[in-house]
Amino acid sequence: MSALVYLDYAATTPVDPRVAEAMSRHLTLDGIFANPASRSHMLGWQAEQVVESARRQVADAIGADPREIVWTSGATEADNLALTGFLRANRGRGRHLVTSVVEHKAVVDTAAALESEGYEVTWLTPGRDGRVTPEQLGEALRPDTVLVSLMAVNNELGCIHDLAALAEVAHAGGAAFHVDAAQAVGRIPLDVERLGIDLLSLSGHKLYGPKGIGALYVRRSPDLRLEALIHGGGHERGMRSGTLPTHQIAGMGEAIALTVAEGEADQARITALRDRLLAGLSDLDGIHRNTDLAVAVPNILNLAFEGVDGESLLMALRDVALSTGSACNSASVEPSYVLKGIGVPRSLALASLRFSFGRFTTEADIDQALASLHHALTGLRR
Ligand SMILES: *Cc1c(COP(=O)(O)O)cnc(C)c1O
């Protein structure tokens, strides 16, 4: 059997070797491994410098100031801190949050937990293209709405939200605007100033950095306060305690700088690979696109294969690593809540696969996946 083809970049990306090399300089005794909060020796100061230079790399990638970046363990924690931290700190102003039914579980489940704490949530249903419109958002806003949370790029569909227009509507209604941008860095232009974003979640392992590190951008503004969820030594200006993981942070800094620098070229190459996959499938019947190509990033493609069960198709595609929706719910037999959320019929949702491509995907990978798909589909449909 040939080697495994990895087409699950939206679940996680491999660490870029250049990033791994940068990380390796911050682990062992001969490296800069010390606690960045150690004030009493040179190694501590050096580690702090490493952390601060990575903080600048993250800030530069999104048009922010380094003082606006809070390190977290990933986008899940950043989403939790943005939603729960902001709503709790603004209890006095209102208790209403607006989000959508196709957000990542890190937002969906946090919003649901806030509901059970007594906050009110309006759950918007996007259109068939996976996007919430500014008009829809405008209708959902209330005098007591304090926060709107919508993702930049949907992790299952790849669709891109019109962030500038949505931010404008949120602000006109007096609400702050949070964006989960875990899938967006290097895939679409992201500038928090230009787009009017107040809070933005990032993840290292979606941009060729390590797992277990992420960041939350928090606009510097007197009315943007967060209540900490993790208490301890008061790190990160009191917003997130815990010893900073120097190697993870150095890796995320290097990874985000590379991803922004090379994103456009990567995406151009990936567009051709996605189109090669689509062209190679054009001789097969009963394939539906859940992804609306006109409004999506090229690196995520969600397809339904009529008449087959997605899980069985995955089993038959033993040399291709893919997901039937989001990796986070692939243990369950329920169809993807995102596909359900945009109105894909249950039978087609259960017949869907998400292809996601990345920096190391080759034409040979696509051709191998196509050969496997043809073989598996003819077998299952017979
Ligand atoms: C992967 C992902 C997350 C979770 O990020 P972690 O760093 O794994 O916690 C959140 N939101 C989106 C859109 C994602 O793709």
Short mmCIF file of C-alpha atoms and ligand atoms in Angstrom, two decimals:
data_model
loop_
_atom_site.label_atom_id
_atom_site.label_comp_id
_atom_site.label_asym_id
_atom_site.label_seq_id
_atom_site.Cartn_x
_atom_site.Cartn_y
_atom_site.Cartn_z
CA MET A 1 0.00 0.00 0.00
CA SER A 2 1.21 3.50 -0.79
CA ALA A 3 1.93 6.06 1.90
CA LEU A 4 -0.87 7.85 3.65
CA VAL A 5 -2.02 11.06 2.01
CA TYR A 6 -2.85 13.76 4.56
CA LEU A 7 -5.86 15.85 3.54
CA ASP A 8 -6.99 16.92 7.00
CA TYR A 9 -5.13 20.21 7.43
CA ALA A 10 -8.23 21.88 8.89
CA ALA A 11 -8.06 19.46 11.84
CA THR A 12 -4.41 20.24 12.41
CA THR A 13 -1.35 21.12 10.37
CA PRO A 14 2.03 19.44 10.72
CA VAL A 15 4.67 21.65 12.31
CA ASP A 16 6.81 23.30 9.64
CA PRO A 17 10.41 22.03 9.99
CA ARG A 18 11.60 25.65 10.28
CA VAL A 19 9.23 26.06 13.23
CA ALA A 20 10.39 22.82 14.86
CA GLU A 21 13.97 24.05 14.56
CA ALA A 22 13.07 27.35 16.25
CA MET A 23 11.29 25.48 19.07
CA SER A 24 14.20 23.15 19.65
CA ARG A 25 16.30 26.15 20.73
CA HIS A 26 14.12 26.63 23.81
CA LEU A 27 14.02 23.26 25.51
CA THR A 28 17.41 22.05 26.70
CA LEU A 29 20.10 23.41 29.01
CA ASP A 30 22.11 24.77 26.09
CA GLY A 31 19.08 26.75 24.86
CA ILE A 32 16.96 29.62 26.14
CA PHE A 33 14.67 27.48 28.26
CA ALA A 34 14.23 29.51 31.43
CA ASN A 35 11.02 30.82 32.94
CA PRO A 36 10.26 34.11 31.15
CA ALA A 37 8.94 35.46 34.46
CA SER A 38 12.28 34.88 36.24
CA ARG A 39 13.64 38.32 37.02
CA SER A 40 16.72 37.27 38.91
CA HIS A 41 18.98 36.01 36.12
CA MET A 42 20.05 36.51 32.55
CA LEU A 43 18.37 33.32 31.28
CA GLY A 44 15.01 34.58 32.49
CA TRP A 45 15.46 37.90 30.72
CA GLN A 46 16.53 36.13 27.55
CA ALA A 47 13.43 33.93 27.67
CA GLU A 48 11.30 37.02 28.19
CA GLN A 49 12.87 38.52 25.06
CA VAL A 50 12.00 35.40 23.08
CA VAL A 51 8.40 35.62 24.29
CA GLU A 52 8.15 39.33 23.51
CA SER A 53 9.59 38.96 20.03
CA ALA A 54 7.06 36.20 19.29
CA ARG A 55 4.31 38.41 20.69
CA ARG A 56 5.36 41.04 18.16
CA GLN A 57 5.27 38.46 15.35
CA VAL A 58 1.69 37.54 16.30
CA ALA A 59 0.67 41.19 16.61
CA ASP A 60 2.25 42.06 13.25
CA ALA A 61 0.39 39.20 11.56
CA ILE A 62 -2.99 40.74 12.44
CA GLY A 63 -2.19 44.45 12.50
CA ALA A 64 -2.25 44.69 16.31
CA ASP A 65 0.00 46.10 18.99
CA PRO A 66 2.04 43.50 20.96
CA ARG A 67 0.39 44.74 24.17
CA GLU A 68 -2.92 43.50 22.78
CA ILE A 69 -1.84 39.83 22.57
CA VAL A 70 -2.64 37.41 25.42
CA TRP A 71 -1.09 33.94 25.21
CA THR A 72 -3.45 31.01 25.76
CA SER A 73 -3.27 27.24 25.33
CA GLY A 74 -5.05 27.45 21.97
CA ALA A 75 -8.11 28.84 20.24
CA THR A 76 -10.47 26.90 22.51
CA GLU A 77 -9.18 28.73 25.54
CA ALA A 78 -9.06 32.03 23.63
CA ASP A 79 -12.74 31.57 22.69
CA ASN A 80 -13.64 30.73 26.30
CA LEU A 81 -11.79 33.79 27.58
CA ALA A 82 -13.31 36.07 24.95
CA LEU A 83 -16.91 35.01 25.54
CA THR A 84 -17.03 34.18 29.24
CA GLY A 85 -14.40 36.71 30.29
CA PHE A 86 -16.05 39.53 28.40
CA LEU A 87 -19.64 38.75 29.38
CA ARG A 88 -18.77 38.36 33.06
CA ALA A 89 -16.80 41.62 33.06
CA ASN A 90 -19.75 43.42 31.43
CA ARG A 91 -22.62 41.98 33.48
CA GLY A 92 -23.66 45.48 34.44
CA ARG A 93 -24.14 46.56 30.80
CA GLY A 94 -26.21 43.62 29.56
CA ARG A 95 -26.40 39.87 29.38
CA HIS A 96 -27.06 39.19 25.69
CA LEU A 97 -24.70 37.44 23.27
CA VAL A 98 -25.22 36.88 19.53
CA THR A 99 -23.51 34.02 17.71
CA SER A 100 -24.34 31.39 15.08
CA VAL A 101 -25.20 27.69 15.00
CA VAL A 102 -22.19 26.88 12.77
CA GLU A 103 -19.46 28.21 15.03
CA HIS A 104 -16.72 25.89 16.28
CA LYS A 105 -17.68 23.90 19.39
CA ALA A 106 -15.29 26.09 21.39
CA VAL A 107 -17.76 28.95 20.84
CA VAL A 108 -21.00 26.93 20.66
CA ASP A 109 -20.39 25.08 23.92
CA THR A 110 -19.09 28.17 25.72
CA ALA A 111 -22.20 30.12 24.68
CA ALA A 112 -24.39 27.23 25.85
CA ALA A 113 -22.58 27.18 29.21
CA LEU A 114 -23.18 30.93 29.52
CA GLU A 115 -26.88 30.35 28.81
CA SER A 116 -27.05 27.97 31.75
CA GLU A 117 -25.36 30.68 33.88
CA GLY A 118 -28.26 33.00 33.07
CA TYR A 119 -26.94 34.87 30.04
CA GLU A 120 -29.11 35.05 26.92
CA VAL A 121 -27.89 33.88 23.54
CA THR A 122 -29.36 34.49 20.08
CA TRP A 123 -28.32 31.67 17.75
CA LEU A 124 -28.29 32.87 14.15
CA THR A 125 -28.83 30.36 11.33
CA PRO A 126 -26.62 31.18 8.35
CA GLY A 127 -27.62 30.88 4.72
CA ARG A 128 -26.84 27.86 2.56
CA ASP A 129 -23.37 29.34 1.93
CA GLY A 130 -22.64 29.14 5.68
CA ARG A 131 -22.60 32.88 6.22
CA VAL A 132 -24.55 35.18 8.49
CA THR A 133 -25.48 38.43 6.74
CA PRO A 134 -25.03 41.90 8.28
CA GLU A 135 -28.83 42.37 7.96
CA GLN A 136 -29.46 39.21 9.98
CA LEU A 137 -27.06 40.38 12.64
CA GLY A 138 -28.69 43.81 12.76
CA GLU A 139 -32.08 42.23 13.44
CA ALA A 140 -30.68 40.17 16.31
CA LEU A 141 -29.11 43.05 18.20
CA ARG A 142 -30.86 44.37 21.33
CA PRO A 143 -30.14 47.23 23.71
CA ASP A 144 -28.62 44.71 26.15
CA THR A 145 -26.41 42.96 23.56
CA VAL A 146 -22.81 43.22 24.73
CA LEU A 147 -21.00 40.82 22.40
CA VAL A 148 -21.23 39.32 18.91
CA SER A 149 -19.10 36.25 18.13
CA LEU A 150 -18.75 35.05 14.53
CA MET A 151 -15.92 33.09 12.94
CA ALA A 152 -13.71 34.37 10.12
CA VAL A 153 -13.43 31.10 8.17
CA ASN A 154 -15.66 28.12 8.93
CA ASN A 155 -13.59 25.03 9.73
CA GLU A 156 -15.97 22.58 8.03
CA LEU A 157 -17.10 24.58 5.00
CA GLY A 158 -14.31 27.07 4.40
CA CYS A 159 -16.76 29.96 3.90
CA ILE A 160 -15.48 33.45 4.71
CA HIS A 161 -17.52 35.94 6.72
CA ASP A 162 -17.71 39.60 5.69
CA LEU A 163 -16.01 40.69 8.90
CA ALA A 164 -15.83 44.43 8.18
CA ALA A 165 -19.57 44.67 7.49
CA LEU A 166 -20.49 42.52 10.50
CA ALA A 167 -18.21 44.53 12.82
CA GLU A 168 -19.82 47.75 11.65
CA VAL A 169 -23.29 46.44 12.47
CA ALA A 170 -22.18 45.11 15.87
CA HIS A 171 -20.58 48.43 16.80
CA ALA A 172 -23.57 50.45 15.58
CA GLY A 173 -25.62 48.38 18.01
CA GLY A 174 -23.19 49.06 20.85
CA ALA A 175 -21.76 45.53 21.00
CA ALA A 176 -18.14 44.36 20.87
CA PHE A 177 -17.11 42.00 18.05
CA HIS A 178 -15.25 38.72 18.65
CA VAL A 179 -13.86 36.66 15.77
CA ASP A 180 -12.57 33.09 15.91
CA ALA A 181 -9.79 33.32 13.32
CA ALA A 182 -8.19 29.91 13.90
CA GLN A 183 -8.70 28.94 10.24
CA ALA A 184 -8.08 32.37 8.79
CA VAL A 185 -4.44 33.41 9.26
CA GLY A 186 -2.59 33.25 5.95
CA ARG A 187 -5.82 32.20 4.22
CA ILE A 188 -7.48 35.62 4.08
CA PRO A 189 -6.14 39.12 4.80
CA LEU A 190 -6.62 39.86 8.50
CA ASP A 191 -6.15 43.30 9.98
CA VAL A 192 -7.95 43.94 13.23
CA GLU A 193 -7.80 47.73 12.79
CA ARG A 194 -9.13 47.76 9.26
CA LEU A 195 -11.81 45.16 10.02
CA GLY A 196 -12.89 46.65 13.34
CA ILE A 197 -12.34 43.53 15.43
CA ASP A 198 -12.25 43.83 19.23
CA LEU A 199 -11.34 40.27 20.23
CA LEU A 200 -9.74 37.62 17.98
CA SER A 201 -8.82 34.00 18.71
CA LEU A 202 -5.79 32.27 17.20
CA SER A 203 -4.37 28.74 17.33
CA GLY A 204 -0.77 27.65 16.72
CA HIS A 205 -1.52 24.22 15.28
CA LYS A 206 -3.76 25.50 12.48
CA LEU A 207 -0.87 27.50 11.03
CA TYR A 208 2.02 24.99 11.02
CA GLY A 209 2.94 25.70 14.63
CA PRO A 210 2.70 23.42 17.67
CA LYS A 211 -0.45 22.25 19.43
CA GLY A 212 -1.14 23.66 22.87
CA ILE A 213 -0.50 27.33 22.13
CA GLY A 214 -2.75 30.10 20.92
CA ALA A 215 -3.54 33.71 21.58
CA LEU A 216 -6.36 36.13 22.12
CA TYR A 217 -6.13 39.60 20.68
CA VAL A 218 -7.78 42.08 23.07
CA ARG A 219 -8.20 45.60 21.71
CA ARG A 220 -6.67 48.20 24.02
CA SER A 221 -9.63 50.29 24.96
CA PRO A 222 -11.04 51.38 28.32
CA ASP A 223 -14.34 49.59 27.71
CA LEU A 224 -12.74 46.32 26.69
CA ARG A 225 -12.24 44.48 29.95
CA LEU A 226 -12.09 40.74 30.53
CA GLU A 227 -12.54 38.76 33.70
CA ALA A 228 -9.78 36.15 34.00
CA LEU A 229 -10.82 32.49 33.90
CA ILE A 230 -7.46 31.12 35.05
CA HIS A 231 -6.06 32.60 38.24
CA GLY A 232 -2.50 32.39 39.46
CA GLY A 233 0.60 34.52 39.19
CA GLY A 234 -1.11 37.35 37.34
CA HIS A 235 0.71 36.75 34.06
CA GLU A 236 -0.51 38.38 30.84
CA ARG A 237 -1.64 41.52 32.66
CA GLY A 238 -3.85 39.47 34.93
CA MET A 239 -5.92 38.07 32.06
CA ARG A 240 -4.33 34.61 31.93
CA SER A 241 -2.05 33.20 34.59
CA GLY A 242 0.39 30.36 34.07
CA THR A 243 4.08 30.03 33.25
CA LEU A 244 4.56 30.97 29.62
CA PRO A 245 5.76 28.01 27.50
CA THR A 246 8.78 29.60 25.84
CA HIS A 247 9.23 26.88 23.19
CA GLN A 248 5.56 26.86 22.21
CA ILE A 249 5.46 30.64 22.00
CA ALA A 250 8.66 30.81 19.93
CA GLY A 251 7.11 28.21 17.62
CA MET A 252 3.84 30.09 17.26
CA GLY A 253 5.71 33.34 16.53
CA GLU A 254 7.83 31.75 13.82
CA ALA A 255 4.83 29.84 12.41
CA ILE A 256 2.55 32.85 12.12
CA ALA A 257 5.28 34.98 10.51
CA LEU A 258 5.92 32.26 7.90
CA THR A 259 2.22 31.68 7.30
CA VAL A 260 1.53 35.34 6.67
CA ALA A 261 4.61 35.72 4.45
CA GLU A 262 3.85 32.63 2.39
CA GLY A 263 0.06 32.50 2.67
CA GLU A 264 -0.78 34.06 -0.65
CA ALA A 265 1.59 31.81 -2.60
CA ASP A 266 0.39 28.75 -0.65
CA GLN A 267 -3.25 29.57 -1.36
CA ALA A 268 -2.60 30.08 -5.09
CA ARG A 269 -0.94 26.67 -5.32
CA ILE A 270 -3.69 25.09 -3.21
CA THR A 271 -6.42 26.54 -5.46
CA ALA A 272 -4.92 24.62 -8.37
CA LEU A 273 -4.82 21.44 -6.25
CA ARG A 274 -8.45 21.81 -5.20
CA ASP A 275 -9.47 22.37 -8.81
CA ARG A 276 -7.47 19.30 -9.82
CA LEU A 277 -9.46 17.25 -7.29
CA LEU A 278 -12.79 18.65 -8.52
CA ALA A 279 -11.85 18.05 -12.17
CA GLY A 280 -10.81 14.50 -11.35
CA LEU A 281 -14.20 13.81 -9.76
CA SER A 282 -16.24 15.32 -12.58
CA ASP A 283 -16.83 11.93 -14.22
CA LEU A 284 -18.62 10.66 -11.10
CA ASP A 285 -22.33 11.25 -10.53
CA GLY A 286 -24.08 12.33 -7.38
CA ILE A 287 -21.40 14.58 -5.90
CA HIS A 288 -22.75 17.70 -4.20
CA ARG A 289 -20.70 20.65 -3.02
CA ASN A 290 -21.50 21.66 0.54
CA THR A 291 -18.84 24.34 0.17
CA ASP A 292 -19.86 27.35 -1.89
CA LEU A 293 -16.62 27.89 -3.83
CA ALA A 294 -17.42 31.53 -4.56
CA VAL A 295 -17.22 32.52 -0.89
CA ALA A 296 -14.73 29.99 0.48
CA VAL A 297 -11.01 29.62 1.05
CA PRO A 298 -9.49 27.14 -1.45
CA ASN A 299 -7.97 24.92 1.25
CA ILE A 300 -11.27 23.54 2.58
CA LEU A 301 -13.69 21.60 0.38
CA ASN A 302 -16.72 19.80 1.77
CA LEU A 303 -18.39 17.32 -0.59
CA ALA A 304 -21.36 14.98 -0.27
CA PHE A 305 -21.25 11.62 -2.08
CA GLU A 306 -24.85 10.67 -2.71
CA GLY A 307 -25.78 7.10 -1.88
CA VAL A 308 -22.82 6.27 0.34
CA ASP A 309 -22.23 6.52 4.06
CA GLY A 310 -19.41 8.92 4.90
CA GLU A 311 -17.98 6.69 7.61
CA SER A 312 -17.92 3.68 5.26
CA LEU A 313 -16.31 5.81 2.58
CA LEU A 314 -13.63 6.90 5.05
CA MET A 315 -12.99 3.25 5.94
CA ALA A 316 -12.65 2.37 2.28
CA LEU A 317 -10.24 5.26 1.74
CA ARG A 318 -7.59 3.70 3.90
CA ASP A 319 -4.66 5.57 2.34
CA VAL A 320 -6.21 9.04 2.70
CA ALA A 321 -6.54 10.90 6.01
CA LEU A 322 -9.76 12.91 5.90
CA SER A 323 -12.61 13.83 8.13
CA THR A 324 -16.38 13.47 7.86
CA GLY A 325 -17.05 16.91 9.21
CA SER A 326 -15.28 18.29 12.16
CA ALA A 327 -12.60 16.13 13.76
CA CYS A 328 -14.09 17.02 17.11
CA ASN A 329 -17.30 15.09 16.48
CA SER A 330 -16.06 12.26 14.27
CA ALA A 331 -16.61 9.81 17.16
CA SER A 332 -20.36 10.33 16.95
CA VAL A 333 -22.70 9.02 14.25
CA GLU A 334 -24.81 12.17 14.24
CA PRO A 335 -24.34 14.21 11.06
CA SER A 336 -22.23 17.32 11.36
CA TYR A 337 -24.12 20.08 13.18
CA VAL A 338 -22.56 22.57 10.76
CA LEU A 339 -23.99 20.82 7.68
CA LYS A 340 -27.30 20.48 9.50
CA GLY A 341 -27.07 24.18 10.39
CA ILE A 342 -26.90 25.23 6.73
CA GLY A 343 -29.76 22.94 5.77
CA VAL A 344 -27.98 20.00 4.13
CA PRO A 345 -30.45 17.06 4.20
CA ARG A 346 -29.52 14.42 6.79
CA SER A 347 -28.79 11.70 4.22
CA LEU A 348 -26.37 13.97 2.33
CA ALA A 349 -24.80 15.28 5.55
CA LEU A 350 -24.06 11.67 6.52
CA ALA A 351 -22.48 11.16 3.08
CA SER A 352 -20.12 14.13 3.37
CA LEU A 353 -16.36 14.39 3.61
CA ARG A 354 -14.18 17.40 4.30
CA PHE A 355 -11.02 17.66 2.20
CA SER A 356 -8.52 20.16 3.53
CA PHE A 357 -5.22 20.96 1.89
CA GLY A 358 -2.08 22.71 3.04
CA ARG A 359 1.50 23.77 2.56
CA PHE A 360 2.82 20.26 1.96
CA THR A 361 0.03 18.92 -0.27
CA THR A 362 1.27 17.82 -3.72
CA GLU A 363 -0.30 16.96 -7.06
CA ALA A 364 0.70 13.36 -6.42
CA ASP A 365 -1.33 13.46 -3.17
CA ILE A 366 -4.39 14.66 -5.08
CA ASP A 367 -3.95 11.99 -7.76
CA GLN A 368 -3.61 9.26 -5.15
CA ALA A 369 -6.73 10.51 -3.36
CA LEU A 370 -8.62 10.57 -6.68
CA ALA A 371 -7.61 7.00 -7.49
CA SER A 372 -8.73 5.86 -4.03
CA LEU A 373 -12.00 7.76 -4.27
CA HIS A 374 -12.86 6.25 -7.64
CA HIS A 375 -12.07 2.78 -6.38
CA ALA A 376 -13.96 3.20 -3.08
CA LEU A 377 -17.01 4.88 -4.61
CA THR A 378 -17.50 2.34 -7.38
CA GLY A 379 -17.12 -0.41 -4.79
CA LEU A 380 -19.62 1.09 -2.32
CA ARG A 381 -22.17 2.12 -4.91
CA ARG A 382 -22.18 -1.26 -6.68
C1 LIG B 1 -9.16 24.20 15.68
C2 LIG B 1 -10.13 25.28 15.94
C3 LIG B 1 -10.39 25.72 17.25
C4 LIG B 1 -9.74 25.09 18.45
O1 LIG B 1 -8.38 25.44 18.52
P1 LIG B 1 -7.41 24.69 19.54
O2 LIG B 1 -6.14 25.48 19.43
O3 LIG B 1 -7.28 23.29 19.05
O4 LIG B 1 -8.01 24.78 20.89
C5 LIG B 1 -11.29 26.73 17.43
N1 LIG B 1 -11.91 27.31 16.38
C6 LIG B 1 -11.69 26.92 15.12
C7 LIG B 1 -12.41 27.59 14.01
C8 LIG B 1 -10.80 25.89 14.86
O5 LIG B 1 -10.60 25.49 13.60
#
